[in-house]
Coordinates of C-alpha atoms in Angstrom, one line a residue:
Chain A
X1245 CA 52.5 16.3 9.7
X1246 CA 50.5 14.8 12.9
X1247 CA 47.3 16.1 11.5
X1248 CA 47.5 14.6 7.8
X1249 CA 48.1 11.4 9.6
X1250 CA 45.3 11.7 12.1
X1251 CA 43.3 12.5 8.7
X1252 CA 44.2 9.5 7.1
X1253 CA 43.4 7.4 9.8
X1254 CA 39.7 8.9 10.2
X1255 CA 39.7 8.0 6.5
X1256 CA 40.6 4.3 6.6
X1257 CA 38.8 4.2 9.5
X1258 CA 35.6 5.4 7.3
X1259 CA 36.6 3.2 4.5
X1260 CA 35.8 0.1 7.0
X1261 CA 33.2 -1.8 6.8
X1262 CA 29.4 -0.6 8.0
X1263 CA 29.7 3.0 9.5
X1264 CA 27.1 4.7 11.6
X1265 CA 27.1 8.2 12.7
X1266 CA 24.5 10.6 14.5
X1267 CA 22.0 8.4 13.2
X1268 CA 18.4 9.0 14.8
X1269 CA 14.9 7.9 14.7
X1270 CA 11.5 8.0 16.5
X1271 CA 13.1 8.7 20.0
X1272 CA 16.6 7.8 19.7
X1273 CA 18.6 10.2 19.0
X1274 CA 22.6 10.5 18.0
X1275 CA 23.6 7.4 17.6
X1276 CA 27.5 6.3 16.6
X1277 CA 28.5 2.9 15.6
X1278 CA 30.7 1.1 13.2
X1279 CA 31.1 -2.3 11.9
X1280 CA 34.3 -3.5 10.2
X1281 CA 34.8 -5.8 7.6
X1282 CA 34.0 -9.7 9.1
X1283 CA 33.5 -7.9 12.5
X1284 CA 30.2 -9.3 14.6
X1285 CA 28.9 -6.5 16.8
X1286 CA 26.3 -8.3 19.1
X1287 CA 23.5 -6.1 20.6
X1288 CA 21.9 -6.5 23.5
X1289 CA 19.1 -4.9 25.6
X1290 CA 15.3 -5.5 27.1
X1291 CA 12.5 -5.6 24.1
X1292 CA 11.5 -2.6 23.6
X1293 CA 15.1 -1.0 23.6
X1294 CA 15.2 -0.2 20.0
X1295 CA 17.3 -3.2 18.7
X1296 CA 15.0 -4.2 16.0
X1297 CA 14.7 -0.2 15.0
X1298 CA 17.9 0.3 14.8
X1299 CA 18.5 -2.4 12.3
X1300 CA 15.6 -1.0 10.4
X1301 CA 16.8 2.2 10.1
X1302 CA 20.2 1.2 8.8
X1303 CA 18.4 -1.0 6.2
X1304 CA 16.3 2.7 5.7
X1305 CA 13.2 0.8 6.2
X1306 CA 12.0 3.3 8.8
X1307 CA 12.2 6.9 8.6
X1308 CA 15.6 8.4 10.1
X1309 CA 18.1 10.9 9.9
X1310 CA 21.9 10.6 9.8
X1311 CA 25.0 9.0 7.9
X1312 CA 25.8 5.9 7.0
X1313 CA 28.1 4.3 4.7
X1314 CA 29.3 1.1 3.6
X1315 CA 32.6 1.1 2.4
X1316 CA 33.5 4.8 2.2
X1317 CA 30.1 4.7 0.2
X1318 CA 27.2 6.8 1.4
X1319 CA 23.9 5.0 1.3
X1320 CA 22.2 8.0 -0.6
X1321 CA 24.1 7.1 -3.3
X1322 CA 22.3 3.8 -3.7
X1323 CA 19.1 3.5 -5.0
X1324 CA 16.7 2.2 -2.0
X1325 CA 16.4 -1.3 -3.8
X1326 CA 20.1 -1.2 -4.2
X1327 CA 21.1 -0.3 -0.5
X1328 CA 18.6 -3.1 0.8
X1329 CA 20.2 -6.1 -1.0
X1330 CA 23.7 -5.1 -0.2
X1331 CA 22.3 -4.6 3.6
X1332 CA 20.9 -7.7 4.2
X1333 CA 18.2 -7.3 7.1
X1334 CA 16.5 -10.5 8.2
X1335 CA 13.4 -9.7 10.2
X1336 CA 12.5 -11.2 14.1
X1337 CA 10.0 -13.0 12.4
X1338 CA 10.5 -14.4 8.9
X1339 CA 7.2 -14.0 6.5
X1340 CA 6.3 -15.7 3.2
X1341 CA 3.7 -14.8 0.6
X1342 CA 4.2 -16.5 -2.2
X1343 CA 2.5 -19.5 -3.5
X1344 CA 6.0 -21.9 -2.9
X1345 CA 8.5 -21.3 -0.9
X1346 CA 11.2 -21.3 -4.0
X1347 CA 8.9 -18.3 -5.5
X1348 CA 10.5 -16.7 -3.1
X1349 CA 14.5 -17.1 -4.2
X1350 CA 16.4 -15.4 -7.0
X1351 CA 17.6 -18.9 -8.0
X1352 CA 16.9 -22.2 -7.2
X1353 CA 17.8 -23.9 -3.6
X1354 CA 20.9 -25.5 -3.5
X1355 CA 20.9 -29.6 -2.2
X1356 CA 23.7 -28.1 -0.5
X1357 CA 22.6 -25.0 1.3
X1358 CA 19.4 -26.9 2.4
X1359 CA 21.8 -30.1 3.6
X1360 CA 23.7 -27.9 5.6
X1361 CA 20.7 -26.3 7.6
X1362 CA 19.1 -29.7 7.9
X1363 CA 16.1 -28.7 5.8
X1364 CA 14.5 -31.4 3.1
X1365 CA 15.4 -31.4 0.0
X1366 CA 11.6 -30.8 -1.8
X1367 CA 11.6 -28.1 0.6
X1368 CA 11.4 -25.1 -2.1
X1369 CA 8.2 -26.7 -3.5
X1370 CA 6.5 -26.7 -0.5
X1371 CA 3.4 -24.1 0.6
X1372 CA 5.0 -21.9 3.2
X1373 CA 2.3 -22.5 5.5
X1374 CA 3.5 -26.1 5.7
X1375 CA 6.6 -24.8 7.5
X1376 CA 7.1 -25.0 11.1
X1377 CA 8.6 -21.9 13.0
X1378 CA 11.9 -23.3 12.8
X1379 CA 11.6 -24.1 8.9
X1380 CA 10.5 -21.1 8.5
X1381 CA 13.4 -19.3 10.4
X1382 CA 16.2 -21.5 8.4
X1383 CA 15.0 -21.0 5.1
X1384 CA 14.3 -17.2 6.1
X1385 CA 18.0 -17.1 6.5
X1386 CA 18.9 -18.5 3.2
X1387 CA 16.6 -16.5 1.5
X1388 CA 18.4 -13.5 2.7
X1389 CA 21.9 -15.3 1.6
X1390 CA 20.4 -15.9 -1.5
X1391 CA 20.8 -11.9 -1.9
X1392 CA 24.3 -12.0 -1.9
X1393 CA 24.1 -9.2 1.2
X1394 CA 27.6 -7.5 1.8
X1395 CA 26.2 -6.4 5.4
X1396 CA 24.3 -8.6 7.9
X1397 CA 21.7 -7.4 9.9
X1398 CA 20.2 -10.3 11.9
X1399 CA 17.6 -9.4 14.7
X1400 CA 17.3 -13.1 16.6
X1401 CA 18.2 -15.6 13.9
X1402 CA 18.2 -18.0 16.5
X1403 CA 15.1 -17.0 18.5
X1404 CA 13.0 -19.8 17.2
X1405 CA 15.3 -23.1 17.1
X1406 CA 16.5 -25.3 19.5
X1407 CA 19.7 -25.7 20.8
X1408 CA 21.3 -28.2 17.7
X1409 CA 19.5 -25.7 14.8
X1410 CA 21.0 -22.9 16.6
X1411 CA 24.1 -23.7 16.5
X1412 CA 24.1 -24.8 13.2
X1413 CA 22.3 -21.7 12.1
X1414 CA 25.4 -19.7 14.1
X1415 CA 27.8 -21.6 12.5
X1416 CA 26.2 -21.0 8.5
X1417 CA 25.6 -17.3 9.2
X1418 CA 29.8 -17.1 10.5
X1419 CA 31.1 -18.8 7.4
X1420 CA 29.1 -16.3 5.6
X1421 CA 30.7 -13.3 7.5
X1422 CA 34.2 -14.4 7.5
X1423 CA 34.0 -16.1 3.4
X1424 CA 32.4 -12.6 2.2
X1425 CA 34.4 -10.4 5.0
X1426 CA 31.4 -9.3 6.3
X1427 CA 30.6 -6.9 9.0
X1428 CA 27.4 -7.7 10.9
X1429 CA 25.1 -6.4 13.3
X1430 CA 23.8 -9.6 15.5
X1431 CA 20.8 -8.7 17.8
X1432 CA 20.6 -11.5 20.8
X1433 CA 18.9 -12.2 24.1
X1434 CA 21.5 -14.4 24.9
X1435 CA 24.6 -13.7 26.7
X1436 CA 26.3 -16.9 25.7
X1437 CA 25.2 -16.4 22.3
X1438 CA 26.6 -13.1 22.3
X1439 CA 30.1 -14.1 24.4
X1440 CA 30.3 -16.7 21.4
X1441 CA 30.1 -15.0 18.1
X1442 CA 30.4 -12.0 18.7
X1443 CA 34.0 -9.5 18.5
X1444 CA 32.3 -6.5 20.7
X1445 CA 29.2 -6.6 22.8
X1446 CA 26.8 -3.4 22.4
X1447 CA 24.2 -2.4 25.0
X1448 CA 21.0 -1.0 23.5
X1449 CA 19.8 1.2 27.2
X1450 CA 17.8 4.2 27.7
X1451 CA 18.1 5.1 24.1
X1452 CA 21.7 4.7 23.9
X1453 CA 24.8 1.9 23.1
X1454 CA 27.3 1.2 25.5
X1455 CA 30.1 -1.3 24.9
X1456 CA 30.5 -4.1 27.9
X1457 CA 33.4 -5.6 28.9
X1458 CA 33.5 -8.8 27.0
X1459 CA 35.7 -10.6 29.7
X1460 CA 33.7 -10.0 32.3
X1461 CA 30.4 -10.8 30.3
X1462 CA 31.6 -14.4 28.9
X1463 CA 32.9 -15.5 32.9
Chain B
X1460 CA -45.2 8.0 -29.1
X1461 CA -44.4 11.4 -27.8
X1462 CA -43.7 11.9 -23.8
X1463 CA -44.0 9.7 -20.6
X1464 CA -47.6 9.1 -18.6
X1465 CA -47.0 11.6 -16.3
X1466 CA -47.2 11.0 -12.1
X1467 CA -49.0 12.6 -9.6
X1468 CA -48.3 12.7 -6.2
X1469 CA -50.7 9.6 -5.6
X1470 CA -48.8 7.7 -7.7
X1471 CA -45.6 8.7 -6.3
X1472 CA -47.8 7.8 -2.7
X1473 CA -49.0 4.4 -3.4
X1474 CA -45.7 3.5 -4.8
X1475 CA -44.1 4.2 -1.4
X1476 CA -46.5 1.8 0.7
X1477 CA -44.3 -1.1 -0.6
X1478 CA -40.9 0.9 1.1
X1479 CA -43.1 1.5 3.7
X1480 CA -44.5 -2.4 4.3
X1481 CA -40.7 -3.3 3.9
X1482 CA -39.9 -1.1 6.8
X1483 CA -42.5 -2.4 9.1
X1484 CA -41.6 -6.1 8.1
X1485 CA -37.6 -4.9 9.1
X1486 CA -38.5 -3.3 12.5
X1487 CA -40.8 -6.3 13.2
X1488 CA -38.0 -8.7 13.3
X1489 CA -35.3 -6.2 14.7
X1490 CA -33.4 -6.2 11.8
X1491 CA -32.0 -2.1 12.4
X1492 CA -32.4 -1.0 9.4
X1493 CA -35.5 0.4 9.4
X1494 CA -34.7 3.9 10.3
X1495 CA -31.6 3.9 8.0
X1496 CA -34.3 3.0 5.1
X1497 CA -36.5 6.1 6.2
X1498 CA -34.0 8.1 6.2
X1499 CA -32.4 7.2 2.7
X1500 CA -35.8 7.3 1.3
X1501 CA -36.7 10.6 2.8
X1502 CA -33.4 11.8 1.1
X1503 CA -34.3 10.0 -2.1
X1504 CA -37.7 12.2 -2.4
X1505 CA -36.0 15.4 -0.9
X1506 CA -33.1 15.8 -3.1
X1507 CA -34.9 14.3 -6.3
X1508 CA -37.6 16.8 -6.4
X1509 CA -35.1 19.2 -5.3
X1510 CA -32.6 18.4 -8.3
X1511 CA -35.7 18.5 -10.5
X1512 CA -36.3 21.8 -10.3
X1513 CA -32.6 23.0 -10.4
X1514 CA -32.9 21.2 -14.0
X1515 CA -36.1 22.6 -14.8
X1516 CA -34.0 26.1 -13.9
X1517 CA -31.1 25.3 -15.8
X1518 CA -32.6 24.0 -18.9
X1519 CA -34.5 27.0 -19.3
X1520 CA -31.9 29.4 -18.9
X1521 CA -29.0 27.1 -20.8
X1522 CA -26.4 29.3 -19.6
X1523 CA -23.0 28.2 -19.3
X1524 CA -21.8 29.7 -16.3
X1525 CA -25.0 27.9 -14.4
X1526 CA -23.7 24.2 -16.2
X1527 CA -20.1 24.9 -14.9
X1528 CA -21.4 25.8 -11.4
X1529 CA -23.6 23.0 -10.8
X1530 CA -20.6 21.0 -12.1
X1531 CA -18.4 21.9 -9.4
X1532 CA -20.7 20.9 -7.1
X1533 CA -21.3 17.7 -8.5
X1534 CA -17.6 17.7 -7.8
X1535 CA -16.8 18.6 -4.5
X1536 CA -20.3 16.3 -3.1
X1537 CA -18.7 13.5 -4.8
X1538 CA -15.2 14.5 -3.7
X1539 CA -16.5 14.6 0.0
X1540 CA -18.2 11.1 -1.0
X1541 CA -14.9 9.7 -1.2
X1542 CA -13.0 11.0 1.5
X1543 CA -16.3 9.6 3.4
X1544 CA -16.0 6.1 2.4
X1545 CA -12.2 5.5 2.9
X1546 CA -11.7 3.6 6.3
X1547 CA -7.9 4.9 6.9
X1548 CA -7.7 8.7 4.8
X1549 CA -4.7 10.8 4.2
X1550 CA -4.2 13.4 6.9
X1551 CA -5.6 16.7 6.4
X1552 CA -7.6 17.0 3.5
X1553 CA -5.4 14.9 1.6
X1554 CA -7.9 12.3 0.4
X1555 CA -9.9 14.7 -0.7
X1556 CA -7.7 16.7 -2.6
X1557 CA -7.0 13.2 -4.4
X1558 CA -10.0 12.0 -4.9
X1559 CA -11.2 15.5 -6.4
X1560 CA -8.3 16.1 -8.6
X1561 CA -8.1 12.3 -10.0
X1562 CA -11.8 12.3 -10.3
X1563 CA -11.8 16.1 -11.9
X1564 CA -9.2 15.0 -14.8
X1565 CA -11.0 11.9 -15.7
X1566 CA -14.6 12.2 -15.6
X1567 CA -14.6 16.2 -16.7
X1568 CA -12.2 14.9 -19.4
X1569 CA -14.2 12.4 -20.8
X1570 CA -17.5 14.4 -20.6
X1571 CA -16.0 17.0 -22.6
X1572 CA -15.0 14.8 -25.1
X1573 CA -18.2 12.7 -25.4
X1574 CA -20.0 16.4 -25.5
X1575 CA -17.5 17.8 -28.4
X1576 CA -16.1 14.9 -30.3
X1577 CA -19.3 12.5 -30.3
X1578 CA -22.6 13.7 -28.9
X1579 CA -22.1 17.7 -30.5
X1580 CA -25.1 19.3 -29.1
X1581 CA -25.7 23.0 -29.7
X1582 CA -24.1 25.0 -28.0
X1583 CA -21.7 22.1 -26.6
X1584 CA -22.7 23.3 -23.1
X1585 CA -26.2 22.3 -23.5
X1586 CA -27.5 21.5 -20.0
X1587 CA -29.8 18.5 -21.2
X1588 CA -26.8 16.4 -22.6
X1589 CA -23.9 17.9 -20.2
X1590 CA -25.5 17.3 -16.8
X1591 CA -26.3 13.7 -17.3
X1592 CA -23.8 12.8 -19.0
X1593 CA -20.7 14.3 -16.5
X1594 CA -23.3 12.9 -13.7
X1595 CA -23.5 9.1 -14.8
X1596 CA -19.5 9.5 -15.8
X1597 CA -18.8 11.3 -12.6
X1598 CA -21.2 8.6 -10.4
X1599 CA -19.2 5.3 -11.6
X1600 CA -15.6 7.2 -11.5
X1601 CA -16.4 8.2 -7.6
X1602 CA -17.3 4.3 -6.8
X1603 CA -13.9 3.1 -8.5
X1604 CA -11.8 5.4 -6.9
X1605 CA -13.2 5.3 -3.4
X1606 CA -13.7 1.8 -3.4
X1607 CA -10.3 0.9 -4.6
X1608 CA -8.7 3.4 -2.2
X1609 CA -9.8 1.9 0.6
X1610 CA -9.1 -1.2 -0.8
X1611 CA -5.2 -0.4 -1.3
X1612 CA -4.9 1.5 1.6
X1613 CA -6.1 -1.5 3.8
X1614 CA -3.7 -3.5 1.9
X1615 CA -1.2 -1.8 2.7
X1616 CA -1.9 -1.6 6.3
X1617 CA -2.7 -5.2 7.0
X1618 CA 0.1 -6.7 4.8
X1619 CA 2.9 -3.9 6.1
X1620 CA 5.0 -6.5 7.6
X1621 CA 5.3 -8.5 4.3
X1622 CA 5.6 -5.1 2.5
X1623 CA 8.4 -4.5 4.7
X1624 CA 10.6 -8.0 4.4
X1625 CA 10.0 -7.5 0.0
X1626 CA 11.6 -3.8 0.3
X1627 CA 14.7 -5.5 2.6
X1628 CA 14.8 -8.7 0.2
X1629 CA 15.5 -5.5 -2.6
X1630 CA 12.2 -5.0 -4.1
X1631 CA 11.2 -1.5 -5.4
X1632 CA 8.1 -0.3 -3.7
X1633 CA 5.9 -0.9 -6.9
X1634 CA 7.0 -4.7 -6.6
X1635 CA 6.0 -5.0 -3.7
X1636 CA 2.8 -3.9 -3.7
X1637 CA 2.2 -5.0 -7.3
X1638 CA -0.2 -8.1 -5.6
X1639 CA -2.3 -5.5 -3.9
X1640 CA -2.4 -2.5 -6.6
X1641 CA -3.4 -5.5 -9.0
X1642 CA -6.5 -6.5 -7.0
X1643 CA -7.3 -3.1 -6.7
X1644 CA -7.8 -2.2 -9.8
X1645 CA -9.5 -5.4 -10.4
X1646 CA -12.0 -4.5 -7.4
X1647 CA -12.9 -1.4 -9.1
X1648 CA -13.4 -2.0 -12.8
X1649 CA -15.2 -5.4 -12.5
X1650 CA -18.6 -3.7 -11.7
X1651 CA -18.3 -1.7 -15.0
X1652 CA -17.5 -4.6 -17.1
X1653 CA -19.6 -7.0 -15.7
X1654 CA -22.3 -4.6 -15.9
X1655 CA -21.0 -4.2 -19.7
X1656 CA -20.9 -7.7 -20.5
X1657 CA -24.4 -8.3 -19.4
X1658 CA -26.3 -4.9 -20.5
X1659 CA -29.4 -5.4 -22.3
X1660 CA -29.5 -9.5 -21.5
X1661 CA -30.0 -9.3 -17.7
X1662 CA -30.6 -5.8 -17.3
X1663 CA -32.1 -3.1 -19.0
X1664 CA -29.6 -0.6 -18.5
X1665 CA -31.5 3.0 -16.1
X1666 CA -30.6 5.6 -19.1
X1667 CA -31.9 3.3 -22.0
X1668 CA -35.4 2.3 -19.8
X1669 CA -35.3 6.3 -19.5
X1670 CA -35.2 7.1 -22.9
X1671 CA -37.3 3.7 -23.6
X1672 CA -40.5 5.4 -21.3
X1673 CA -39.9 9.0 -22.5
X1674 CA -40.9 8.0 -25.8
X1675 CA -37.6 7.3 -27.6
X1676 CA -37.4 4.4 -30.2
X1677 CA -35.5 1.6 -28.6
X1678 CA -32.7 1.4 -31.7
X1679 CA -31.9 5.1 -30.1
X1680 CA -31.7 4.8 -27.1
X1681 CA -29.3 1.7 -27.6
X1682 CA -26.8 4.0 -29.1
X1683 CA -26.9 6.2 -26.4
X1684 CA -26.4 3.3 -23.9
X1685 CA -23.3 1.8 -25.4
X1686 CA -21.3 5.2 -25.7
X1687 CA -22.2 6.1 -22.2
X1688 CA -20.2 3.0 -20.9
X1689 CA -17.5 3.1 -23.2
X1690 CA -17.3 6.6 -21.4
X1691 CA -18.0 5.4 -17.7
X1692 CA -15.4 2.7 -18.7
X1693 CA -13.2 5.5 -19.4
X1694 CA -13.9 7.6 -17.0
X1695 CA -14.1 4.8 -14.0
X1696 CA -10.3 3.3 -15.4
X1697 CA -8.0 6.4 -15.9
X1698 CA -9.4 8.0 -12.8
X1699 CA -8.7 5.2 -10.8
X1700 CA -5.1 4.4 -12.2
X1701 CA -4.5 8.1 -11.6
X1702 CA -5.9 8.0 -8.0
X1703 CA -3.8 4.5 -7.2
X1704 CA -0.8 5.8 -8.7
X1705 CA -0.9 9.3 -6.7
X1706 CA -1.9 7.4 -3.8
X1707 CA 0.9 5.3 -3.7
X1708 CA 3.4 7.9 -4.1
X1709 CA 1.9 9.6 -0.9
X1710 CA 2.3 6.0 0.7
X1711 CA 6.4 5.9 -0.5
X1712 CA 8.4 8.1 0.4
X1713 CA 11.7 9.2 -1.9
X1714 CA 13.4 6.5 0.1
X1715 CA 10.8 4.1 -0.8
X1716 CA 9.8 3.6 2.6
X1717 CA 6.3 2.6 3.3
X1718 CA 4.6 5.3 4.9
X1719 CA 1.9 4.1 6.8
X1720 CA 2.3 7.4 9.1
X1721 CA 0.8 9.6 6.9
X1722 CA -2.7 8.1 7.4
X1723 CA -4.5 9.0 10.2

C-alpha cells in the first residue's frame, strides 16, 4: 500500500511542470531540478557559473546528456524545432537579422503588446539597428511570447533596462507565467530581483545548485 | 591548316623575360610577391613539361588501366586542394573525405557521360578526350566546392550566435542557415555562369583558342566549347549542392544543434 502511494506521488510529481534530472554538459555534471507549473525558480551565481549553459542545454541548444520532460513528456519525443518553441529560451543578448524588426514575428505586433512595454507603435517597421539596447531587449522579449512558449527560460531579461523598464518588463513576463501556468527558469544578478519574483532561489556554485533560504536572502 | 607552329625552348625563353621584368618591377617596390611569382612560375614550367610527357605516355599506350590511374590522381591532388583552401576544416580527414567523395560523384559522373552519351570516342576510354575532359570538369568542380565550403563554414562560425536565437525561436537547422547556404551556392556558381554568359564576346574561351591554334576550324571548336560548360556547369552545381548538403549535416547534429566543435 505505502509504496503504490509513494509511486504515485513520484508520478504527479513528474507530471509537473519542467523536470530536470542528471542532466550534464561540458563540465557540469548531474544536475537535478524541477520547475512546476507557474513556479519561478530564480538562479543565481558569478558569470561564468554555468547559468546561461544550463538554460541552453534544457532548450538542447548545446550538446548534453540527461532527462528532461515537460509535462510527463520526454523532450526526445519532440522534434528539435518542436521542443524549442514550447521551451522558450531568450538569450543574454537579444539578436536580429532581418531586414525589419516585424520580419522577425510569426504575426504582426499587437498596439497592445508594444503599449504595454512602452515601445512605439511603427516599431515593427523599423531596421533593427535603429534599436537601442533597451528596445532591443523589450521587443526580444515579445518576440519570444510571440512563440506561444509553455516554459520560460529567461537569462537577464532585465540586464539592459533601467529601473522603470525593468519592472515593467518583470511585471509582462509574470502575467505571462501565471495566465499560461508557466514554470520558468529566471537567471538574475540581482538579489532583490530574485527576492521579488521568484518562488525558490537556486545557487549556480562550483558546478552545482544549491537552494538558499529565501527569508534570510529578501531581509 | 594542319598543326600548331611549334616552340622551342627560345621561344618558351623570351616569353619568360616579361614574368621575369614583372618580378623585378614587384621586388623593386617591395611589393612581396616576387618570390611567390618565382615560385608559381617555376611550378608552372616543371609540372607542365612534366604532365606533357605523361600524356605523350599515355596516348601512346591508350590503355585503360593507365587513364583510370592518372584519374585518381587527378582526384586525390584536387581533393588535397580543397582540404588546403578551407580556413576552419573538419577534424581528421573529414574535409577531405568530403570534398573527394562529392567531387568524385559529380565530376567522374559527368565525364563519363559526356565521354559515352555525347562525345563517343573509340574505345570510350580514349586518353585524348578523357583526360581533358574529366580535367577541366574536375578543375571548376574543385573551385566551387572549396570555395563555397569555406564560405559556409565561416558563416556558420561568425553568425553562430544568430544561428543559435533562430533554432530557440523554433527554426529547423536548414532555416536557419538558409541565408548563408543561399549565398553559398551563389558564390560558387557565379564564376561559371558569368564566364558562360560572356564566352566568345569578352573572352575567347582556353579550349576553343586551343583547338583554334592547333588547326581546328573555329565552327568546331565552338561545339566543343559550349558542351564543355554545360558539363563544368554540371559538374561545378551537383558537386557543390552535394558537398553543402553533407557538409551541413556534419555541422547538425541529430538534435539539430549547431556543431561548431567538430571543426578544428
Amino acid at each position: 500500500m505505502g509504496s503504490t502511494v509513494w509511486s504515485m506521488i513520484e508520478m504527479t510529481g513528474e507530471m509537473e511542470g519542467l523536470n530536470i534530472q542528471d542532466l550534464s554538459f561540458i563540465e557540469w555534471e548531474h544536475l537535478d531540478l524541477s520547475v512546476a507549473e507557474s513556479e519561478v525558480v530564480c538562479l543565481l551565481g558569478d558569470s561564468g557559473s554555468g547559468k546561461s549553459l544550463l538554460l541552453r542545454a534544457i532548450a538542447d541548444l548545446i550538446v548534453n546528456e540527461g532527462e528532461v520532460s515537460l509535462w510527463g513528456k520526454r523532450r526526445e519525443s519532440f522534434s528539435p524545432p518542436e521542443w524549442r518553441k514550447r521551451v522558450g529560451y531568450l538569450a543574454a543578448e537579444i539578436l536580429w537579422w532581418e531586414e525589419t524588426v516585424d520580419l522577425h514575428f510569426s504575426k504582426p505586433l499587437s498596439r497592445e503588446d508594444l503599449d504595454k512595454l512602452n515601445l512605439p507603435h511603427d516599431a515593427g517597421e523599423w531596421a533593427p539597428s535603429r534599436l537601442s539596447m533597451g528596445e532591443r531587449q523589450r521587443l526580444g522579449i515579445l518576440r519570444m511570447l510571440d512563440r506561444s512558449p509553455e516554459v520560460l527560460l529567461l537569462d537577464e531579461p532585465t540586464a539592459n533596462l533601467d529601473e522603470n523598464s525593468s519592472s515593467v518588463v518583470e511585471q509582462v513576463l509574470l502575467d505571462y507565467i501565471g495566465e499560461q501556468s508557466a514554470p520558468a527558469l529566471w537567471v538574475t544578478h540581482s538579489k532583490d530581483q530574485a527576492g521579488r519574483v521568484g518562488h525558490r532561489i537556486l545557487e549556480m556554485k562550483n558546478q552545482s545548485l544549491t537552494e538558499l533560504d529565501r527569508a534570510v536572502l529578501t531581509k | 591548316m594542319n598543326g600548331a607552329i611549334e616552340l622551342d625552348f627560345w621561344d618558351i625563353g623570351f616569353a619568360a623575360t616579361i614574368v621575369v621584368g614583372l618580378g623585378i618591377l614587384l621586388a623593386y617596390y617591395r611589393l612581396g610577391v616576387t618570390r611567390t611569382l618565382s615560385i608559381a612560375s617555376v611550378r608552372l614550367v616543371v609540372q607542365l613539361f612534366a604532365i606533357g610527357y605523361v600524356l605523350k605516355f599515355l596516348f601512346a599506350e591508350g590503355k585503360l588501366s593507365y587513364v583510370a590511374i592518372m584519374a585518381v590522381i587527378m582526384l586525390i591532388v584536387a581533393s588535397r586542394e580543397i582540404m588546403a583552401r578551407q580556413k576552419r576544416r573538419l577534424k581528421g580527414w573529414r574535409s577531405f573525405g568530403l570534398g573527394a567523395s562529392t567531387l568524385f560523384v559529380s565530376s567522374f559522373a559527368i565525364a563519363l557521360f559526356g565521354l559515352l552519351v555525347v562525345v563517343k570516342p573509340d574505345p570510350w576510354y580514349l586518353p585524348q578526350y578523357a583526360i581533358p575532359l574529366l580535367g577541366m570538369i574536375m578543375s571548376n568542380t574543385m573551385s566551387a566546392i572549396s570555395l563555397s565550403m569555406d564560405r559556409l563554414t565561416s558563416a556558420l562560425h561568425d553568425n553562430r550566435a544568430i544561428i543559435e536565437q533562430r533554432l530557440a525561436l523554433g527554426e529547423t537547422s536548414r532555416e536557419a542557415i538558409l541565408p548563408y547556404l543561399r549565398d553559398c551556392i551563389r558564390t560558387g556558381i557565379m564564376p561559371v555562369v558569368n564566364s558562360m554568359a560572356t564566352a566568345g564576346i569578352v573572352a575567347l574561351p582556353g579550349m576553343m583558342t586551343g583547338q583554334i591554334l592547333a588547326g581546328a576550324l573555329p565552327t568546331e571548336a565552338v561545339k566543343y566549347q559550349i558542351i564543355i560548360w554545360f558539363f563544368i556547369a554540371g559538374g561545378v552545381g551537383f558537386g557543390m549542392a552535394a558537398a553543402l548538403k553533407l557538409l551541413e549535416m556534419r555541422l547538425f547534429d541529430e538534435r539539430q544543434r549547431l556543431r561548431l566543435d567538430r571543426l578544428s
